[in-house]
Amino acid sequence: MDLRDSLDVLMFVAACAVLLTGFPVAFTLAGVALAFGLIGMAFGVFDFGFMAALPQRIYGNMTNEVLIAVPLFVFMGTMLERSRVAEDLLENMGRLFGRLRGGLGFSVSIVGALLAASTGIVGATVVTMGLLALPTMLRRGYDPSLATGSIAAAGTLGQIIPPSIVLVLLGDTLANSYQKAQLEQGIFSPETLSVGDLFAGALIPGLMLVGFYILYQVFRAAFDPKSSPAMPVEDDISTAELYRRTLQALVPPVALIVAVMGSILGGIATPTEAAALGAIGAILLAGERAGGMKRAVRSAAAALIALLLLTSFMDLRTARTEISGIDQFAILAAYILCAIVAIGLGASVWRLWRSGVLGEVSQSTARITSMVFVILIGAALFSLVFRGLGGDETVQEFLTSMPGGTTGAIVTVMAIMFLLGFFLDFIEIIFVVVPIVAPILLMMGVDPVWLGVMMAINLQTSFLTPPFGFALFYLRGVAPDSVTTMQIYRGAVPFVGLQIVALGVIALFPALATWLPRLLFSAM
């Protein structure tokens, strides 16, 4: 191995080592890249001209419409977290299913899936359910390991169930890698990969994973009844009243999820436009729960749904030479509906601003978004220097030399990502590892949607794997002292096994990830 080859490997190892010290990710990636770029120049094996591409990379990220979905989805999730949606869902679902053995575990998995589809923020979901559901499960006699494992696993569903920040970032990175792979193969009219394709591809595997969680809890309830006892029936609430409360808590977030995902999968809106729709819906939902001017807020929500339906069936474009009378009437109705939405949105914003919620949500959104984009800039510099040192060729030679061909290369990449997930955050893996390995795998003929779903589930598994899973850390921070760290670890292990099984099932049956995108978009 000559100096050029050893520098790229040393650069990657150095970046991982510095990240393990807890130094900020963006500065680590940029600092290591600059240091190794200068070392490479000193030895004459790196052309500093690679750095000239950095401003264009940053400008490309700034003008990337797909990445606008990141702050919008973060805002949507944070706003829903503050609007007590999770509390109402857990309370009523717990009462509804709690009469069954294992019922509280079922409700945690179902609510986790709903929160994943509406917030997509793992830390917030795990902490919220840990504070709300864990004390109840322990008080009702649940095995601490089963209770903590169920909550941690349900909290990580935000990684795979769309709309997810992970899928947005992964979809954008894979889209660039797919285009690069096709150009290097001499295909100058490349096919495109969209975040919508990845959302559609992840939907069935995500729901399958929820089913695996519930089946495991059914198994535990059947063969170990003491681990998940049934709750006693509360006489003060009738069955009809319980169903009414559950529907009242369930309908608003489900309607928002259906509106966001339906607009994407139905081809009505791009993921970025759907994220804006989700942000508006979250403001209306939080404003309605804040009290005051509820009629205006509910009218706005109804108008928003009507706008979606109108967009589905009518051509509302105004920049046309000829507009039929029916379309003119539809456009006028759309203007009226937009005005109603604006009034309700203004009422919600006023209430949320007065209560201080809007300021907290905006600050949280700004912090998370800034972190993501600063890491993105550091990762861009890292990838430029890595390629300048010949890292691409080294990785390609390594993967193509693996026994088993394409299958061996995929297994190797998945194993590396799984191990890196013990120490690195998903953002670091997406921005650093995926751009290096994805073009090589895609040039081998791997389906990009299938690869994206496999990577997303792999990243989700890393959140749960002891001893470094981030979801376990989040849960440890809010769990009572009576729950030991080893109980949390033992509880997570079966769910990690279920996720590995899910990876195997999707590997054996790729259509689970590729069928729905092909049906909806005919893109692949």
Coordinates of C-alpha atoms in Angstrom, one line a residue:
M1 CA 0.0 0.0 0.0
D2 CA 1.6 3.3 -1.1
L3 CA 1.3 6.6 0.8
R4 CA -1.7 7.8 -1.3
D5 CA -3.7 4.7 -0.3
S6 CA -2.7 4.8 3.3
L7 CA -3.6 8.5 3.7
D8 CA -7.3 8.0 2.7
V9 CA -7.6 5.0 5.2
L10 CA -5.8 7.0 7.9
M11 CA -8.1 9.9 7.3
F12 CA -11.3 7.9 7.8
V13 CA -9.8 6.2 10.9
A14 CA -8.8 9.6 12.3
A15 CA -12.2 11.1 11.8
C16 CA -13.9 8.2 13.6
A17 CA -11.4 8.5 16.5
V18 CA -11.9 12.2 16.9
L19 CA -15.7 11.7 16.8
L20 CA -15.5 9.2 19.6
T21 CA -14.0 11.9 21.8
G22 CA -17.2 13.9 21.6
F23 CA -15.8 16.8 19.6
P24 CA -18.4 18.5 17.4
V25 CA -19.1 16.6 14.3
A26 CA -19.0 19.4 11.7
F27 CA -15.7 20.7 13.0
T28 CA -14.2 17.2 13.2
L29 CA -15.0 16.4 9.6
A30 CA -13.8 19.8 8.3
G31 CA -10.7 19.8 10.5
V32 CA -9.6 16.3 9.7
A33 CA -10.2 17.0 6.0
L34 CA -8.1 20.1 6.0
A35 CA -5.3 18.5 8.0
F36 CA -5.1 15.5 5.6
G37 CA -5.4 17.7 2.6
L38 CA -2.3 19.7 3.7
I39 CA -0.5 16.5 4.5
G40 CA -1.3 15.1 1.1
M41 CA -0.1 18.4 -0.5
A42 CA 3.1 18.2 1.4
F43 CA 3.8 14.7 0.0
G44 CA 2.6 15.6 -3.4
V45 CA -0.3 13.2 -3.5
F46 CA -3.3 15.6 -3.2
D47 CA -4.3 18.4 -5.7
F48 CA -5.6 21.3 -3.7
G49 CA -7.8 22.1 -6.8
F50 CA -10.4 19.7 -5.3
M51 CA -11.1 22.4 -2.7
A52 CA -12.3 24.7 -5.5
A53 CA -15.4 22.6 -5.7
L54 CA -16.4 23.3 -2.1
P55 CA -18.2 26.7 -2.7
Q56 CA -20.2 25.1 -5.4
R57 CA -21.1 22.2 -3.1
I58 CA -22.3 24.6 -0.4
Y59 CA -24.3 26.7 -2.9
G60 CA -25.9 23.5 -4.2
N61 CA -27.0 22.5 -0.7
M62 CA -28.4 26.0 -0.2
T63 CA -30.5 25.9 -3.3
N64 CA -31.5 22.2 -2.9
E65 CA -35.3 22.3 -2.6
V66 CA -35.5 18.8 -1.2
L67 CA -33.5 19.8 1.9
I68 CA -36.0 22.5 2.6
A69 CA -38.2 19.7 3.9
V70 CA -35.8 19.1 6.8
P71 CA -36.6 22.3 8.8
L72 CA -40.3 21.9 7.9
F73 CA -40.6 18.3 9.1
V74 CA -38.6 19.2 12.2
F75 CA -40.9 22.1 12.9
M76 CA -43.9 19.8 12.4
G77 CA -42.6 17.1 14.7
T78 CA -41.6 19.6 17.4
M79 CA -44.9 21.4 17.3
L80 CA -46.8 18.1 17.6
E81 CA -44.6 17.1 20.5
R82 CA -45.6 20.4 22.4
S83 CA -49.3 20.0 21.6
R84 CA -49.8 16.9 23.9
V85 CA -50.7 14.6 21.0
A86 CA -48.6 11.8 22.5
E87 CA -50.1 12.1 26.0
D88 CA -53.7 11.8 24.7
L89 CA -52.9 8.9 22.4
L90 CA -51.0 6.9 25.0
E91 CA -53.6 7.5 27.7
N92 CA -56.6 6.5 25.6
M93 CA -54.9 3.7 23.7
G94 CA -53.6 2.3 27.0
R95 CA -57.2 2.2 28.4
L96 CA -58.5 0.7 25.1
F97 CA -55.9 -2.2 24.8
G98 CA -54.9 -2.4 28.5
R99 CA -57.7 -4.8 29.3
L100 CA -55.8 -7.4 27.2
R101 CA -52.7 -9.2 28.4
G102 CA -49.8 -7.3 26.7
G103 CA -52.3 -4.5 25.8
L104 CA -50.1 -1.7 27.1
G105 CA -47.2 -3.0 24.9
F106 CA -49.6 -3.0 21.9
S107 CA -50.6 0.5 22.6
V108 CA -46.9 1.6 22.9
S109 CA -46.1 0.1 19.5
I110 CA -49.1 1.6 17.8
V111 CA -48.6 5.0 19.3
G112 CA -44.9 4.8 18.5
A113 CA -45.8 4.2 14.8
L114 CA -48.2 7.1 14.8
L115 CA -45.7 9.4 16.4
A116 CA -43.1 8.2 14.0
A117 CA -45.3 9.2 11.1
S118 CA -46.2 12.5 12.6
T119 CA -42.9 13.6 14.3
G120 CA -40.1 11.5 12.9
I121 CA -37.8 12.6 15.8
V122 CA -36.4 9.6 17.7
G123 CA -35.2 11.4 20.8
A124 CA -38.5 13.2 21.4
T125 CA -40.6 10.1 20.9
V126 CA -38.5 7.9 23.2
V127 CA -38.4 10.6 26.0
T128 CA -42.1 11.3 25.7
M129 CA -43.2 7.7 25.9
G130 CA -40.6 7.0 28.6
L131 CA -42.1 9.7 30.8
L132 CA -45.7 8.8 30.1
A133 CA -45.9 5.0 29.4
L134 CA -43.0 3.5 31.4
P135 CA -44.4 4.5 34.9
T136 CA -47.8 3.1 34.0
M137 CA -46.4 -0.2 32.7
L138 CA -44.2 -0.7 35.8
R139 CA -47.1 0.2 38.1
R140 CA -49.3 -2.4 36.3
G141 CA -46.7 -5.2 36.9
Y142 CA -45.0 -5.3 33.5
D143 CA -41.5 -6.8 33.3
P144 CA -39.1 -3.8 33.3
S145 CA -37.0 -5.3 30.4
L146 CA -40.1 -5.8 28.2
A147 CA -41.5 -2.4 29.1
T148 CA -38.2 -0.5 28.3
G149 CA -37.5 -2.6 25.2
S150 CA -41.0 -1.9 23.8
I151 CA -40.7 1.8 24.4
A152 CA -37.2 2.1 23.0
A153 CA -38.0 0.1 19.9
A154 CA -41.3 2.0 19.3
G155 CA -39.4 5.3 19.6
T156 CA -36.9 4.3 16.8
L157 CA -39.7 3.8 14.3
G158 CA -39.3 7.4 13.4
Q159 CA -36.2 6.3 11.5
I160 CA -38.0 4.2 9.0
I161 CA -41.7 5.2 8.9
P162 CA -42.2 8.2 6.6
P163 CA -42.1 11.1 6.7
S164 CA -38.8 10.8 8.4
I165 CA -35.8 13.1 8.5
V166 CA -33.5 10.1 8.0
L167 CA -35.3 9.3 4.8
V168 CA -35.2 12.9 3.5
L169 CA -31.4 13.1 4.1
L170 CA -30.8 9.5 2.9
G171 CA -33.0 10.1 -0.2
D172 CA -31.1 13.2 -1.2
T173 CA -27.7 11.6 -0.7
L174 CA -28.7 8.4 -2.6
A175 CA -30.2 10.5 -5.4
N176 CA -26.8 12.2 -5.9
S177 CA -25.0 8.8 -5.7
Y178 CA -27.4 7.2 -8.2
Q179 CA -26.8 10.0 -10.7
K180 CA -23.1 9.8 -10.2
A181 CA -23.1 6.0 -10.7
Q182 CA -25.1 6.3 -13.9
L183 CA -22.8 9.0 -15.3
E184 CA -19.7 6.9 -14.6
Q185 CA -21.4 4.0 -16.5
G186 CA -21.8 6.3 -19.5
I187 CA -25.5 6.9 -19.0
F188 CA -25.9 10.6 -19.8
S189 CA -29.7 10.6 -19.5
P190 CA -29.8 9.2 -16.0
E191 CA -32.9 8.0 -14.2
T192 CA -33.8 10.0 -11.1
L193 CA -34.5 8.9 -7.5
S194 CA -36.7 11.1 -5.3
V195 CA -37.4 11.3 -1.6
G196 CA -41.0 10.3 -2.5
D197 CA -39.7 7.0 -3.9
L198 CA -37.9 6.3 -0.7
F199 CA -41.0 7.3 1.4
A200 CA -43.1 4.8 -0.6
G201 CA -40.5 2.1 -0.4
A202 CA -40.1 2.4 3.4
L203 CA -43.9 2.4 4.1
I204 CA -44.5 -1.4 3.9
P205 CA -41.2 -2.4 5.7
G206 CA -42.0 0.1 8.4
L207 CA -45.5 -1.3 9.0
M208 CA -44.1 -4.8 8.8
L209 CA -41.7 -3.9 11.6
V210 CA -44.6 -2.6 13.8
G211 CA -46.3 -6.0 13.1
F212 CA -43.2 -7.9 14.3
Y213 CA -43.1 -5.8 17.5
I214 CA -46.7 -6.6 18.3
L215 CA -46.3 -10.3 17.4
Y216 CA -43.4 -10.5 19.8
Q217 CA -45.5 -8.9 22.6
V218 CA -48.4 -11.3 21.8
F219 CA -45.9 -14.2 22.2
R220 CA -44.6 -12.9 25.5
A221 CA -48.1 -12.4 26.8
A222 CA -49.1 -15.9 25.8
F223 CA -46.1 -17.8 27.1
D224 CA -45.1 -15.5 30.0
P225 CA -48.3 -13.9 31.3
K226 CA -46.6 -12.4 34.3
S227 CA -44.4 -10.2 32.1
S228 CA -47.4 -8.3 30.7
P229 CA -50.6 -8.5 32.8
A230 CA -53.9 -7.0 31.8
M231 CA -55.1 -3.8 33.4
P232 CA -58.2 -3.9 35.6
V233 CA -61.3 -2.5 34.0
E234 CA -62.1 1.1 35.1
D235 CA -65.8 1.3 36.1
D236 CA -66.0 5.1 35.8
I237 CA -65.6 5.0 32.0
S238 CA -68.1 3.3 29.8
T239 CA -67.0 1.4 26.7
A240 CA -68.8 3.9 24.4
E241 CA -67.1 6.9 26.2
L242 CA -63.7 5.1 25.9
Y243 CA -64.1 4.7 22.1
R244 CA -65.2 8.3 21.8
R245 CA -62.2 9.6 23.6
T246 CA -59.8 7.3 21.7
L247 CA -61.3 8.5 18.3
Q248 CA -61.1 12.1 19.5
A249 CA -57.4 11.7 20.3
L250 CA -56.7 9.5 17.2
V251 CA -58.4 11.4 14.3
P252 CA -56.4 14.7 14.2
P253 CA -52.9 13.2 14.1
V254 CA -54.1 10.4 11.7
A255 CA -55.7 13.0 9.4
L256 CA -52.5 15.0 9.4
I257 CA -50.5 11.9 8.6
V258 CA -52.8 10.9 5.8
A259 CA -52.8 14.5 4.4
V260 CA -49.0 14.6 4.3
M261 CA -48.3 11.1 3.1
G262 CA -51.3 11.0 0.8
S263 CA -50.3 14.2 -1.0
I264 CA -46.8 12.7 -1.6
L265 CA -47.9 9.2 -2.6
G266 CA -50.8 10.6 -4.6
G267 CA -48.5 12.8 -6.7
I268 CA -50.3 16.0 -5.5
A269 CA -47.2 17.4 -3.8
T270 CA -43.5 17.0 -3.6
P271 CA -42.0 16.0 -0.2
T272 CA -41.0 19.6 0.4
E273 CA -44.5 20.9 -0.3
A274 CA -46.0 18.1 1.8
A275 CA -43.7 19.1 4.6
A276 CA -45.0 22.7 4.4
L277 CA -48.6 21.2 4.5
G278 CA -47.6 19.2 7.6
A279 CA -46.1 22.3 9.3
I280 CA -49.4 24.2 8.7
G281 CA -51.4 21.3 9.9
A282 CA -49.3 21.0 13.1
I283 CA -49.8 24.7 13.9
L284 CA -53.6 24.3 13.4
L285 CA -53.7 21.2 15.6
A286 CA -51.6 22.8 18.3
G287 CA -53.6 26.1 18.1
E288 CA -56.9 24.2 18.5
R289 CA -55.6 22.4 21.6
A290 CA -54.3 25.7 23.0
G291 CA -57.9 27.0 23.2
G292 CA -59.6 30.1 22.0
M293 CA -60.9 30.9 18.5
K294 CA -61.5 27.1 17.9
R295 CA -64.1 27.7 15.3
A296 CA -61.6 29.7 13.1
V297 CA -59.0 27.0 13.5
R298 CA -61.3 24.1 12.8
S299 CA -62.6 25.9 9.7
A300 CA -59.1 26.4 8.5
A301 CA -58.4 22.6 9.0
A302 CA -61.5 21.8 7.0
A303 CA -60.5 24.3 4.3
L304 CA -57.0 22.7 4.1
I305 CA -58.5 19.3 3.5
A306 CA -60.9 20.8 0.9
L307 CA -57.9 22.4 -0.9
L308 CA -56.2 19.0 -1.1
L309 CA -59.3 17.4 -2.6
L310 CA -59.7 20.3 -5.0
T311 CA -56.1 20.0 -6.1
S312 CA -56.6 16.3 -6.7
F313 CA -59.6 16.6 -9.1
M314 CA -59.2 20.1 -10.6
D315 CA -56.6 21.9 -12.6
L316 CA -55.8 25.0 -10.6
R317 CA -53.0 26.4 -12.7
T318 CA -53.6 30.1 -13.5
A319 CA -50.8 30.5 -16.1
R320 CA -52.8 29.0 -19.0
T321 CA -54.1 30.6 -22.1
E322 CA -57.5 28.9 -21.8
I323 CA -59.3 28.2 -18.6
S324 CA -62.7 26.5 -18.6
G325 CA -65.6 27.8 -16.6
I326 CA -65.4 24.9 -14.2
D327 CA -61.7 25.5 -13.6
Q328 CA -62.4 29.2 -13.1
F329 CA -64.9 28.4 -10.4
A330 CA -62.5 25.9 -8.8
I331 CA -59.7 28.5 -8.8
L332 CA -62.0 31.1 -7.1
A333 CA -63.0 28.4 -4.5
A334 CA -59.3 27.7 -3.9
Y335 CA -58.7 31.5 -3.2
I336 CA -61.6 31.5 -0.7
L337 CA -60.3 28.3 1.0
C338 CA -56.8 29.8 1.2
A339 CA -58.2 32.9 2.9
I340 CA -60.0 30.7 5.5
V341 CA -56.7 28.8 6.1
A342 CA -54.8 32.1 6.5
I343 CA -57.4 33.3 9.1
G344 CA -57.2 30.1 11.1
L345 CA -53.4 30.0 10.8
G346 CA -53.2 33.5 12.1
A347 CA -55.4 32.7 15.0
S348 CA -53.3 29.6 15.9
V349 CA -50.0 31.5 15.6
W350 CA -51.4 34.2 17.9
R351 CA -52.4 31.7 20.5
L352 CA -49.2 29.8 20.3
W353 CA -47.1 33.0 20.4
R354 CA -49.0 34.2 23.5
S355 CA -48.4 30.9 25.3
G356 CA -44.7 30.8 24.4
V357 CA -44.9 27.6 22.5
L358 CA -44.2 29.1 19.1
G359 CA -40.9 30.6 20.3
E360 CA -39.8 27.3 21.9
V361 CA -40.6 25.4 18.7
S362 CA -38.9 27.9 16.4
Q363 CA -35.7 27.9 18.5
S364 CA -35.6 24.1 18.7
T365 CA -36.2 23.9 14.9
A366 CA -33.4 26.4 14.2
R367 CA -30.9 24.5 16.4
I368 CA -31.6 21.1 14.9
T369 CA -31.6 22.5 11.3
S370 CA -28.4 24.4 11.8
M371 CA -26.7 21.3 13.2
V372 CA -27.8 19.3 10.2
F373 CA -26.6 21.8 7.6
V374 CA -23.3 22.6 9.3
I375 CA -22.6 18.9 9.4
L376 CA -23.5 18.7 5.7
I377 CA -20.9 21.4 4.9
G378 CA -18.2 19.6 6.9
A379 CA -19.1 16.3 5.3
A380 CA -18.8 17.9 1.8
L381 CA -15.3 19.0 2.6
F382 CA -14.5 15.6 4.0
S383 CA -15.7 13.8 0.9
L384 CA -13.8 16.1 -1.5
V385 CA -10.5 15.5 0.3
F386 CA -11.2 11.7 0.7
R387 CA -11.8 11.5 -3.1
G388 CA -8.8 13.6 -3.8
L389 CA -6.6 11.1 -1.8
G390 CA -8.0 8.2 -3.9
G391 CA -10.5 7.0 -1.3
D392 CA -13.1 6.1 -4.0
E393 CA -10.7 3.7 -5.7
T394 CA -9.7 2.1 -2.4
V395 CA -13.3 1.5 -1.3
Q396 CA -14.2 0.2 -4.8
E397 CA -11.3 -2.2 -4.9
F398 CA -12.2 -3.4 -1.3
L399 CA -15.9 -4.0 -2.1
T400 CA -15.4 -5.6 -5.6
S401 CA -12.8 -8.0 -4.1
M402 CA -15.2 -9.3 -1.5
P403 CA -16.2 -13.0 -2.0
G404 CA -19.8 -13.4 -3.2
G405 CA -19.8 -10.5 -5.7
T406 CA -22.6 -8.0 -5.2
T407 CA -24.1 -9.9 -2.3
G408 CA -20.8 -10.0 -0.5
A409 CA -20.3 -6.2 -1.0
I410 CA -23.8 -5.5 0.3
V411 CA -23.3 -7.7 3.4
T412 CA -20.0 -6.0 4.1
V413 CA -21.4 -2.5 3.8
M414 CA -24.3 -3.4 6.0
A415 CA -22.0 -4.8 8.6
I416 CA -19.8 -1.7 8.5
M417 CA -22.8 0.6 8.9
F418 CA -24.1 -1.5 11.7
L419 CA -20.8 -1.3 13.6
L420 CA -20.4 2.4 13.0
G421 CA -23.9 2.9 14.3
F422 CA -22.6 1.9 17.7
F423 CA -20.5 5.1 17.9
L424 CA -21.7 7.5 15.2
D425 CA -25.0 9.4 14.8
F426 CA -27.1 8.6 11.7
I427 CA -26.4 12.0 10.3
E428 CA -22.7 11.4 10.3
I429 CA -23.1 8.0 8.6
I430 CA -25.5 9.3 6.0
F431 CA -23.2 12.3 5.1
V432 CA -19.8 10.5 5.3
V433 CA -20.3 6.8 4.7
V434 CA -23.2 6.6 2.2
P435 CA -21.7 8.9 -0.5
I436 CA -18.6 6.7 -0.4
V437 CA -20.2 3.3 -0.7
A438 CA -23.5 4.0 -2.4
P439 CA -22.2 4.8 -6.0
I440 CA -20.1 1.6 -6.0
L441 CA -23.1 -0.6 -5.0
L442 CA -25.4 1.2 -7.4
M443 CA -22.9 0.6 -10.3
M444 CA -23.2 -3.1 -9.4
G445 CA -26.8 -3.0 -10.3
V446 CA -28.4 -2.7 -6.8
D447 CA -31.9 -1.1 -6.8
P448 CA -31.5 2.4 -5.1
V449 CA -34.9 2.3 -3.3
W450 CA -34.2 -1.2 -1.9
L451 CA -30.7 -0.1 -0.9
G452 CA -32.1 3.1 0.8
V453 CA -34.7 1.1 2.8
M454 CA -32.0 -1.5 3.9
M455 CA -29.7 1.3 5.0
A456 CA -32.6 3.1 6.9
I457 CA -33.5 -0.1 8.9
N458 CA -29.8 -0.7 9.5
L459 CA -29.4 2.8 11.0
Q460 CA -32.6 2.3 13.0
T461 CA -31.1 -0.9 14.5
S462 CA -28.0 1.0 15.6
F463 CA -30.2 3.2 17.7
L464 CA -31.2 0.2 19.8
T465 CA -28.0 -1.9 20.0
P466 CA -26.4 -2.0 23.5
P467 CA -24.3 -0.6 24.9
F468 CA -24.2 2.6 22.7
G469 CA -27.7 2.8 21.2
F470 CA -28.8 6.4 21.4
A471 CA -32.4 5.4 22.1
L472 CA -31.2 3.5 25.2
F473 CA -29.4 6.6 26.4
Y474 CA -32.5 8.7 25.9
L475 CA -34.6 6.2 27.9
R476 CA -32.0 5.8 30.6
G477 CA -32.2 9.6 31.2
V478 CA -36.0 9.5 32.0
A479 CA -36.4 6.0 33.5
P480 CA -36.9 5.7 37.2
D481 CA -34.0 4.6 39.4
S482 CA -35.7 1.2 40.0
V483 CA -35.0 0.3 36.4
T484 CA -31.4 -0.7 35.9
T485 CA -29.3 -0.1 32.8
M486 CA -28.9 -3.9 32.3
Q487 CA -32.7 -4.3 32.3
I488 CA -32.9 -1.7 29.5
Y489 CA -30.2 -3.5 27.5
R490 CA -31.8 -6.9 28.0
G491 CA -35.2 -5.5 26.9
A492 CA -33.6 -4.0 23.7
V493 CA -31.9 -7.2 22.5
P494 CA -35.1 -9.1 21.3
F495 CA -36.1 -6.0 19.3
V496 CA -32.7 -5.7 17.7
G497 CA -33.1 -9.4 16.7
L498 CA -36.5 -8.5 15.2
Q499 CA -35.0 -5.7 13.1
I500 CA -32.2 -8.0 11.9
V501 CA -34.9 -10.5 10.9
A502 CA -36.7 -7.6 9.1
L503 CA -33.5 -6.8 7.2
G504 CA -33.2 -10.5 6.2
V505 CA -36.9 -10.6 5.0
I506 CA -36.4 -7.4 2.9
A507 CA -33.2 -8.8 1.5
L508 CA -34.9 -12.1 0.4
F509 CA -38.0 -10.2 -0.8
P510 CA -36.9 -6.9 -2.3
A511 CA -40.4 -6.3 -3.7
L512 CA -41.5 -5.3 -0.1
A513 CA -39.5 -2.1 -0.7
T514 CA -39.7 -1.7 -4.5
W515 CA -43.3 -2.7 -5.3
L516 CA -45.1 0.4 -4.0
P517 CA -42.8 3.0 -5.6
R518 CA -43.1 1.3 -8.9
L519 CA -46.9 1.2 -8.6
L520 CA -47.2 4.8 -7.6
F521 CA -44.5 6.6 -9.6
S522 CA -43.2 4.1 -12.2
A523 CA -39.9 5.6 -11.5
M524 CA -37.6 2.6 -11.3

